[in-house]
mmCIF file with all atom_site columns, C-alpha atoms in Angstrom:
data_model
loop_
_atom_site.group_PDB
_atom_site.id
_atom_site.type_symbol
_atom_site.label_atom_id
_atom_site.label_alt_id
_atom_site.label_comp_id
_atom_site.label_asym_id
_atom_site.label_entity_id
_atom_site.label_seq_id
_atom_site.pdbx_PDB_ins_code
_atom_site.Cartn_x
_atom_site.Cartn_y
_atom_site.Cartn_z
_atom_site.occupancy
_atom_site.B_iso_or_equiv
_atom_site.pdbx_formal_charge
_atom_site.auth_seq_id
_atom_site.auth_comp_id
_atom_site.auth_asym_id
_atom_site.auth_atom_id
_atom_site.pdbx_PDB_model_num
ATOM 1   C CA . MET H 1 1   ? -106.171 65.364  128.776 1.00 0.00 ? 861  MET H CA 1
ATOM 2   C CA . LYS H 1 2   ? -102.869 65.110  126.921 1.00 0.00 ? 862  LYS H CA 1
ATOM 3   C CA . LYS H 1 3   ? -100.038 67.591  127.217 1.00 0.00 ? 863  LYS H CA 1
ATOM 4   C CA . GLU H 1 4   ? -100.171 68.479  123.501 1.00 0.00 ? 864  GLU H CA 1
ATOM 5   C CA . ARG H 1 5   ? -103.862 69.371  123.823 1.00 0.00 ? 865  ARG H CA 1
ATOM 6   C CA . VAL H 1 6   ? -103.107 71.659  126.819 1.00 0.00 ? 866  VAL H CA 1
ATOM 7   C CA . ILE H 1 7   ? -100.465 73.430  124.697 1.00 0.00 ? 867  ILE H CA 1
ATOM 8   C CA . TYR H 1 8   ? -102.831 73.756  121.876 1.00 0.00 ? 868  TYR H CA 1
ATOM 9   C CA . ILE H 1 9   ? -105.496 75.183  124.145 1.00 0.00 ? 869  ILE H CA 1
ATOM 10  C CA . LEU H 1 10  ? -102.910 77.635  125.503 1.00 0.00 ? 870  LEU H CA 1
ATOM 11  C CA . SER H 1 11  ? -101.846 78.692  122.040 1.00 0.00 ? 871  SER H CA 1
ATOM 12  C CA . TYR H 1 12  ? -105.629 79.148  121.175 1.00 0.00 ? 872  TYR H CA 1
ATOM 13  C CA . PHE H 1 13  ? -105.864 81.259  124.321 1.00 0.00 ? 873  PHE H CA 1
ATOM 14  C CA . ARG H 1 14  ? -103.343 83.787  122.740 1.00 0.00 ? 874  ARG H CA 1
ATOM 15  C CA . ARG H 1 15  ? -105.738 84.234  119.709 1.00 0.00 ? 875  ARG H CA 1
ATOM 16  C CA . ILE H 1 16  ? -109.082 84.516  121.498 1.00 0.00 ? 876  ILE H CA 1
ATOM 17  C CA . ASP H 1 17  ? -108.980 88.380  121.526 1.00 0.00 ? 877  ASP H CA 1
ATOM 18  C CA . GLU H 1 18  ? -108.209 88.448  117.800 1.00 0.00 ? 878  GLU H CA 1
ATOM 19  C CA . GLU H 1 19  ? -111.084 86.103  117.140 1.00 0.00 ? 879  GLU H CA 1
ATOM 20  C CA . ILE H 1 20  ? -113.460 88.309  119.094 1.00 0.00 ? 880  ILE H CA 1
ATOM 21  C CA . LYS H 1 21  ? -112.159 91.473  117.409 1.00 0.00 ? 881  LYS H CA 1
ATOM 22  C CA . PHE H 1 22  ? -112.616 89.870  113.999 1.00 0.00 ? 882  PHE H CA 1
ATOM 23  C CA . ASN H 1 23  ? -116.213 88.826  114.780 1.00 0.00 ? 883  ASN H CA 1
ATOM 24  C CA . GLU H 1 24  ? -117.063 92.226  116.224 1.00 0.00 ? 884  GLU H CA 1
ATOM 25  C CA . THR H 1 25  ? -115.663 93.851  113.042 1.00 0.00 ? 885  THR H CA 1
ATOM 26  C CA . GLU H 1 26  ? -117.860 91.586  110.908 1.00 0.00 ? 886  GLU H CA 1
ATOM 27  C CA . ILE H 1 27  ? -120.882 92.384  113.123 1.00 0.00 ? 887  ILE H CA 1
ATOM 28  C CA . GLY H 1 28  ? -120.188 96.151  112.880 1.00 0.00 ? 888  GLY H CA 1
ATOM 29  C CA . GLU H 1 29  ? -119.950 95.909  109.096 1.00 0.00 ? 889  GLU H CA 1
ATOM 30  C CA . GLN H 1 30  ? -123.151 94.020  108.725 1.00 0.00 ? 890  GLN H CA 1
ATOM 31  C CA . GLU H 1 31  ? -124.953 96.318  111.009 1.00 0.00 ? 891  GLU H CA 1
ATOM 32  C CA . ASP H 1 32  ? -123.708 99.352  109.117 1.00 0.00 ? 892  ASP H CA 1
ATOM 33  C CA . ILE H 1 33  ? -125.020 97.912  105.897 1.00 0.00 ? 893  ILE H CA 1
ATOM 34  C CA . TYR H 1 34  ? -128.424 96.633  107.082 1.00 0.00 ? 894  TYR H CA 1
ATOM 35  C CA . TYR H 1 35  ? -129.277 98.737  110.096 1.00 0.00 ? 895  TYR H CA 1
ATOM 36  C CA . SER H 1 36  ? -128.479 102.103 108.598 1.00 0.00 ? 896  SER H CA 1
ATOM 37  C CA . THR H 1 37  ? -131.326 104.496 109.380 1.00 0.00 ? 897  THR H CA 1
ATOM 38  C CA . ILE H 1 38  ? -130.125 107.406 107.280 1.00 0.00 ? 898  ILE H CA 1
ATOM 39  C CA . ALA H 1 39  ? -132.693 106.844 104.512 1.00 0.00 ? 899  ALA H CA 1
ATOM 40  C CA . ALA H 1 40  ? -135.452 105.978 106.926 1.00 0.00 ? 900  ALA H CA 1
ATOM 41  C CA . GLN H 1 41  ? -135.530 109.112 109.080 1.00 0.00 ? 901  GLN H CA 1
ATOM 42  C CA . ASN H 1 42  ? -138.561 111.180 109.198 1.00 0.00 ? 902  ASN H CA 1
ATOM 43  C CA . LEU H 1 43  ? -137.362 114.787 108.499 1.00 0.00 ? 903  LEU H CA 1
ATOM 44  C CA . ASP H 1 44  ? -140.600 116.698 108.278 1.00 0.00 ? 904  ASP H CA 1
ATOM 45  C CA . GLY H 1 45  ? -141.586 116.367 111.888 1.00 0.00 ? 905  GLY H CA 1
ATOM 46  C CA . LEU H 1 46  ? -145.305 115.746 110.994 1.00 0.00 ? 906  LEU H CA 1
ATOM 47  C CA . PRO H 1 47  ? -147.313 113.337 113.084 1.00 0.00 ? 907  PRO H CA 1
ATOM 48  C CA . ARG H 1 48  ? -147.878 109.876 111.572 1.00 0.00 ? 908  ARG H CA 1
ATOM 49  C CA . GLY H 1 49  ? -150.964 107.735 111.452 1.00 0.00 ? 909  GLY H CA 1
ATOM 50  C CA . LYS H 1 50  ? -151.558 104.696 113.616 1.00 0.00 ? 910  LYS H CA 1
ATOM 51  C CA . GLY H 1 51  ? -151.339 101.135 112.531 1.00 0.00 ? 911  GLY H CA 1
ATOM 52  C CA . GLY H 1 52  ? -147.995 101.141 110.700 1.00 0.00 ? 912  GLY H CA 1
ATOM 53  C CA . PHE H 1 53  ? -144.341 101.148 111.479 1.00 0.00 ? 913  PHE H CA 1
ATOM 54  C CA . HIS H 1 54  ? -143.008 104.659 111.459 1.00 0.00 ? 914  HIS H CA 1
ATOM 55  C CA . SER H 1 55  ? -140.008 104.489 113.634 1.00 0.00 ? 915  SER H CA 1
ATOM 56  C CA . ALA H 1 56  ? -136.782 104.636 111.716 1.00 0.00 ? 916  ALA H CA 1
ATOM 57  C CA . THR H 1 57  ? -135.350 101.886 113.918 1.00 0.00 ? 917  THR H CA 1
ATOM 58  C CA . GLU H 1 58  ? -138.346 99.628  113.232 1.00 0.00 ? 918  GLU H CA 1
ATOM 59  C CA . THR H 1 59  ? -138.087 100.223 109.649 1.00 0.00 ? 919  THR H CA 1
ATOM 60  C CA . ALA H 1 60  ? -134.495 99.353  109.501 1.00 0.00 ? 920  ALA H CA 1
ATOM 61  C CA . ALA H 1 61  ? -134.944 96.211  111.578 1.00 0.00 ? 921  ALA H CA 1
ATOM 62  C CA . LEU H 1 62  ? -137.695 95.011  109.243 1.00 0.00 ? 922  LEU H CA 1
ATOM 63  C CA . ASN H 1 63  ? -135.488 95.298  106.216 1.00 0.00 ? 923  ASN H CA 1
ATOM 64  C CA . VAL H 1 64  ? -132.774 92.880  107.524 1.00 0.00 ? 924  VAL H CA 1
ATOM 65  C CA . PRO H 1 65  ? -132.633 89.562  105.571 1.00 0.00 ? 925  PRO H CA 1
ATOM 66  C CA . GLU H 1 66  ? -133.172 86.466  107.681 1.00 0.00 ? 926  GLU H CA 1
ATOM 67  C CA . GLY H 1 67  ? -129.801 84.989  106.790 1.00 0.00 ? 927  GLY H CA 1
ATOM 68  C CA . VAL H 1 68  ? -127.914 88.170  107.855 1.00 0.00 ? 928  VAL H CA 1
ATOM 69  C CA . ARG H 1 69  ? -129.858 88.234  111.093 1.00 0.00 ? 929  ARG H CA 1
ATOM 70  C CA . GLU H 1 70  ? -128.991 84.560  111.770 1.00 0.00 ? 930  GLU H CA 1
ATOM 71  C CA . THR H 1 71  ? -125.309 85.308  111.041 1.00 0.00 ? 931  THR H CA 1
ATOM 72  C CA . LEU H 1 72  ? -125.160 88.212  113.420 1.00 0.00 ? 932  LEU H CA 1
ATOM 73  C CA . GLU H 1 73  ? -126.914 86.077  116.213 1.00 0.00 ? 933  GLU H CA 1
ATOM 74  C CA . PHE H 1 74  ? -124.364 83.289  115.542 1.00 0.00 ? 934  PHE H CA 1
ATOM 75  C CA . LEU H 1 75  ? -121.336 85.674  115.697 1.00 0.00 ? 935  LEU H CA 1
ATOM 76  C CA . GLN H 1 76  ? -122.668 87.243  118.917 1.00 0.00 ? 936  GLN H CA 1
ATOM 77  C CA . LYS H 1 77  ? -123.115 83.830  120.563 1.00 0.00 ? 937  LYS H CA 1
ATOM 78  C CA . GLU H 1 78  ? -119.591 82.781  119.409 1.00 0.00 ? 938  GLU H CA 1
ATOM 79  C CA . ASN H 1 79  ? -118.149 85.822  120.996 1.00 0.00 ? 939  ASN H CA 1
ATOM 80  C CA . GLU H 1 80  ? -119.997 85.023  124.310 1.00 0.00 ? 940  GLU H CA 1
ATOM 81  C CA . GLY H 1 81  ? -118.600 81.502  124.184 1.00 0.00 ? 941  GLY H CA 1
ATOM 82  C CA . LEU H 1 82  ? -115.036 82.847  123.412 1.00 0.00 ? 942  LEU H CA 1
ATOM 83  C CA . ARG H 1 83  ? -115.306 85.209  126.416 1.00 0.00 ? 943  ARG H CA 1
ATOM 84  C CA . ARG H 1 84  ? -116.438 82.484  128.635 1.00 0.00 ? 944  ARG H CA 1
ATOM 85  C CA . LEU H 1 85  ? -113.688 80.196  127.432 1.00 0.00 ? 945  LEU H CA 1
ATOM 86  C CA . LYS H 1 86  ? -110.999 82.913  127.964 1.00 0.00 ? 946  LYS H CA 1
ATOM 87  C CA . LYS H 1 87  ? -112.304 83.458  131.495 1.00 0.00 ? 947  LYS H CA 1
ATOM 88  C CA . ALA H 1 88  ? -112.283 79.792  132.311 1.00 0.00 ? 948  ALA H CA 1
ATOM 89  C CA . ILE H 1 89  ? -108.717 79.249  130.913 1.00 0.00 ? 949  ILE H CA 1
ATOM 90  C CA . TRP H 1 90  ? -107.395 82.359  132.789 1.00 0.00 ? 950  TRP H CA 1
ATOM 91  C CA . LYS H 1 91  ? -109.063 81.105  136.082 1.00 0.00 ? 951  LYS H CA 1
ATOM 92  C CA . GLU H 1 92  ? -107.279 77.755  135.688 1.00 0.00 ? 952  GLU H CA 1
ATOM 93  C CA . ILE H 1 93  ? -103.957 79.321  134.920 1.00 0.00 ? 953  ILE H CA 1
ATOM 94  C CA . THR H 1 94  ? -104.170 81.693  137.896 1.00 0.00 ? 954  THR H CA 1
ATOM 95  C CA . ALA H 1 95  ? -104.914 78.741  140.237 1.00 0.00 ? 955  ALA H CA 1
ATOM 96  C CA . LEU H 1 96  ? -101.365 77.448  139.589 1.00 0.00 ? 956  LEU H CA 1
ATOM 97  C CA . PRO H 1 97  ? -98.591  78.094  142.123 1.00 0.00 ? 957  PRO H CA 1
ATOM 98  C CA . TYR H 1 98  ? -96.545  81.206  141.254 1.00 0.00 ? 958  TYR H CA 1
ATOM 99  C CA . LEU H 1 99  ? -93.512  79.649  139.543 1.00 0.00 ? 959  LEU H CA 1
ATOM 100 C CA . GLU H 1 100 ? -95.575  77.198  137.495 1.00 0.00 ? 960  GLU H CA 1
ATOM 101 C CA . ARG H 1 101 ? -98.047  79.984  136.511 1.00 0.00 ? 961  ARG H CA 1
ATOM 102 C CA . ALA H 1 102 ? -95.235  82.357  135.604 1.00 0.00 ? 962  ALA H CA 1
ATOM 103 C CA . ALA H 1 103 ? -93.489  79.728  133.490 1.00 0.00 ? 963  ALA H CA 1
ATOM 104 C CA . VAL H 1 104 ? -96.661  78.669  131.650 1.00 0.00 ? 964  VAL H CA 1
ATOM 105 C CA . HIS H 1 105 ? -97.932  82.232  131.150 1.00 0.00 ? 965  HIS H CA 1
ATOM 106 C CA . ASN H 1 106 ? -94.644  83.703  129.956 1.00 0.00 ? 966  ASN H CA 1
ATOM 107 C CA . HIS H 1 107 ? -93.825  80.872  127.537 1.00 0.00 ? 967  HIS H CA 1
ATOM 108 C CA . HIS H 1 108 ? -97.263  79.940  126.179 1.00 0.00 ? 968  HIS H CA 1
ATOM 109 C CA . VAL H 1 109 ? -99.343  83.167  126.461 1.00 0.00 ? 969  VAL H CA 1
ATOM 110 C CA . LYS H 1 110 ? -96.742  85.946  126.133 1.00 0.00 ? 970  LYS H CA 1
ATOM 111 C CA . GLY H 1 111 ? -94.415  83.841  123.857 1.00 0.00 ? 971  GLY H CA 1
ATOM 112 C CA . LEU H 1 112 ? -91.174  84.775  125.774 1.00 0.00 ? 972  LEU H CA 1
ATOM 113 C CA . GLN H 1 113 ? -88.014  82.711  125.195 1.00 0.00 ? 973  GLN H CA 1
ATOM 114 C CA . TRP H 1 114 ? -86.606  80.550  128.010 1.00 0.00 ? 974  TRP H CA 1
ATOM 115 C CA . VAL H 1 115 ? -83.643  82.772  128.622 1.00 0.00 ? 975  VAL H CA 1
ATOM 116 C CA . GLN H 1 116 ? -85.962  85.769  129.238 1.00 0.00 ? 976  GLN H CA 1
ATOM 117 C CA . ILE H 1 117 ? -88.137  83.615  131.549 1.00 0.00 ? 977  ILE H CA 1
ATOM 118 C CA . SER H 1 118 ? -85.185  82.387  133.451 1.00 0.00 ? 978  SER H CA 1
ATOM 119 C CA . GLU H 1 119 ? -83.966  85.954  134.017 1.00 0.00 ? 979  GLU H CA 1
ATOM 120 C CA . GLN H 1 120 ? -87.375  87.076  135.276 1.00 0.00 ? 980  GLN H CA 1
ATOM 121 C CA . LEU H 1 121 ? -87.798  84.133  137.648 1.00 0.00 ? 981  LEU H CA 1
ATOM 122 C CA . HIS H 1 122 ? -84.121  83.856  138.704 1.00 0.00 ? 982  HIS H CA 1
ATOM 123 C CA . TYR H 1 123 ? -83.875  80.189  137.997 1.00 0.00 ? 983  TYR H CA 1
ATOM 124 C CA . SER H 1 124 ? -82.052  78.216  135.324 1.00 0.00 ? 984  SER H CA 1
ATOM 125 C CA . VAL H 1 125 ? -83.609  77.515  132.012 1.00 0.00 ? 985  VAL H CA 1
ATOM 126 C CA . ARG H 1 126 ? -83.901  73.878  132.796 1.00 0.00 ? 986  ARG H CA 1
ATOM 127 C CA . GLN H 1 127 ? -85.659  74.616  136.097 1.00 0.00 ? 987  GLN H CA 1
ATOM 128 C CA . CYS H 1 128 ? -88.067  77.024  134.408 1.00 0.00 ? 988  CYS H CA 1
ATOM 129 C CA . GLN H 1 129 ? -88.810  74.312  131.803 1.00 0.00 ? 989  GLN H CA 1
ATOM 130 C CA . ASN H 1 130 ? -89.505  71.842  134.669 1.00 0.00 ? 990  ASN H CA 1
ATOM 131 C CA . PHE H 1 131 ? -91.856  74.382  136.298 1.00 0.00 ? 991  PHE H CA 1
ATOM 132 C CA . ARG H 1 132 ? -93.731  74.640  132.975 1.00 0.00 ? 992  ARG H CA 1
ATOM 133 C CA . ASP H 1 133 ? -93.916  70.894  132.678 1.00 0.00 ? 993  ASP H CA 1
ATOM 134 C CA . LYS H 1 134 ? -95.397  70.627  136.136 1.00 0.00 ? 994  LYS H CA 1
ATOM 135 C CA . GLY H 1 135 ? -97.853  73.420  135.356 1.00 0.00 ? 995  GLY H CA 1
ATOM 136 C CA . ILE H 1 136 ? -98.929  71.775  132.126 1.00 0.00 ? 996  ILE H CA 1
ATOM 137 C CA . GLU H 1 137 ? -99.595  68.496  133.865 1.00 0.00 ? 997  GLU H CA 1
ATOM 138 C CA . LYS H 1 138 ? -101.749 70.284  136.554 1.00 0.00 ? 998  LYS H CA 1
ATOM 139 C CA . LEU H 1 139 ? -103.547 72.192  133.782 1.00 0.00 ? 999  LEU H CA 1
ATOM 140 C CA . ALA H 1 140 ? -104.288 69.016  131.971 1.00 0.00 ? 1000 ALA H CA 1
ATOM 141 C CA . LYS H 1 141 ? -106.191 67.759  134.981 1.00 0.00 ? 1001 LYS H CA 1
ATOM 142 C CA . ARG H 1 142 ? -107.898 71.043  135.635 1.00 0.00 ? 1002 ARG H CA 1
ATOM 143 C CA . PHE H 1 143 ? -108.883 71.577  131.957 1.00 0.00 ? 1003 PHE H CA 1
ATOM 144 C CA . GLU H 1 144 ? -110.388 68.029  131.835 1.00 0.00 ? 1004 GLU H CA 1
ATOM 145 C CA . ARG H 1 145 ? -112.606 68.727  134.822 1.00 0.00 ? 1005 ARG H CA 1
ATOM 146 C CA . ASN H 1 146 ? -113.680 72.201  133.557 1.00 0.00 ? 1006 ASN H CA 1
ATOM 147 C CA . GLY H 1 147 ? -116.691 71.696  131.308 1.00 0.00 ? 1007 GLY H CA 1
ATOM 148 C CA . THR H 1 148 ? -116.328 75.064  129.426 1.00 0.00 ? 1008 THR H CA 1
ATOM 149 C CA . ILE H 1 149 ? -112.772 74.214  128.422 1.00 0.00 ? 1009 ILE H CA 1
ATOM 150 C CA . SER H 1 150 ? -113.189 70.446  127.691 1.00 0.00 ? 1010 SER H CA 1
ATOM 151 C CA . ASN H 1 151 ? -116.429 70.877  125.715 1.00 0.00 ? 1011 ASN H CA 1
ATOM 152 C CA . PHE H 1 152 ? -115.419 73.808  123.599 1.00 0.00 ? 1012 PHE H CA 1
ATOM 153 C CA . HIS H 1 153 ? -114.993 73.049  119.866 1.00 0.00 ? 1013 HIS H CA 1
ATOM 154 C CA . TYR H 1 154 ? -111.488 74.257  118.976 1.00 0.00 ? 1014 TYR H CA 1
ATOM 155 C CA . PRO H 1 155 ? -110.606 75.062  115.391 1.00 0.00 ? 1015 PRO H CA 1
ATOM 156 C CA . GLU H 1 156 ? -107.966 72.665  114.086 1.00 0.00 ? 1016 GLU H CA 1
#
């Protein structure tokens, strides 16, 4: 895997939480619209006859259009995939030696400047950049071997 691709994956790693939050907001909005049981509640408390759907939840579930249900399932599967991807990337980052991990994480995940990173690690800026380069090279090999990371379809 190329260095540029690893850097792109790390920049995407920063946005995974935002993507999941966006999808969950969309799921919540759609569920509020189509799964609302306010109008379907039985308020009289009388027994109901057999053979029909009388639960408020069942009534609400039956009224959801097919396209909306498919969209909700797609968004939920996408969130599961994003969570697996985030876990896999984090696992590979944490497998790096400390200095390389700190340089990669602070620069590409946290977005810190090189001066701030060099102060934290007590090395020169050039040495920190070298640690990052070594870490990126190792991550390129590890990302290529990891099926979750290499097979994921990243937005361009």
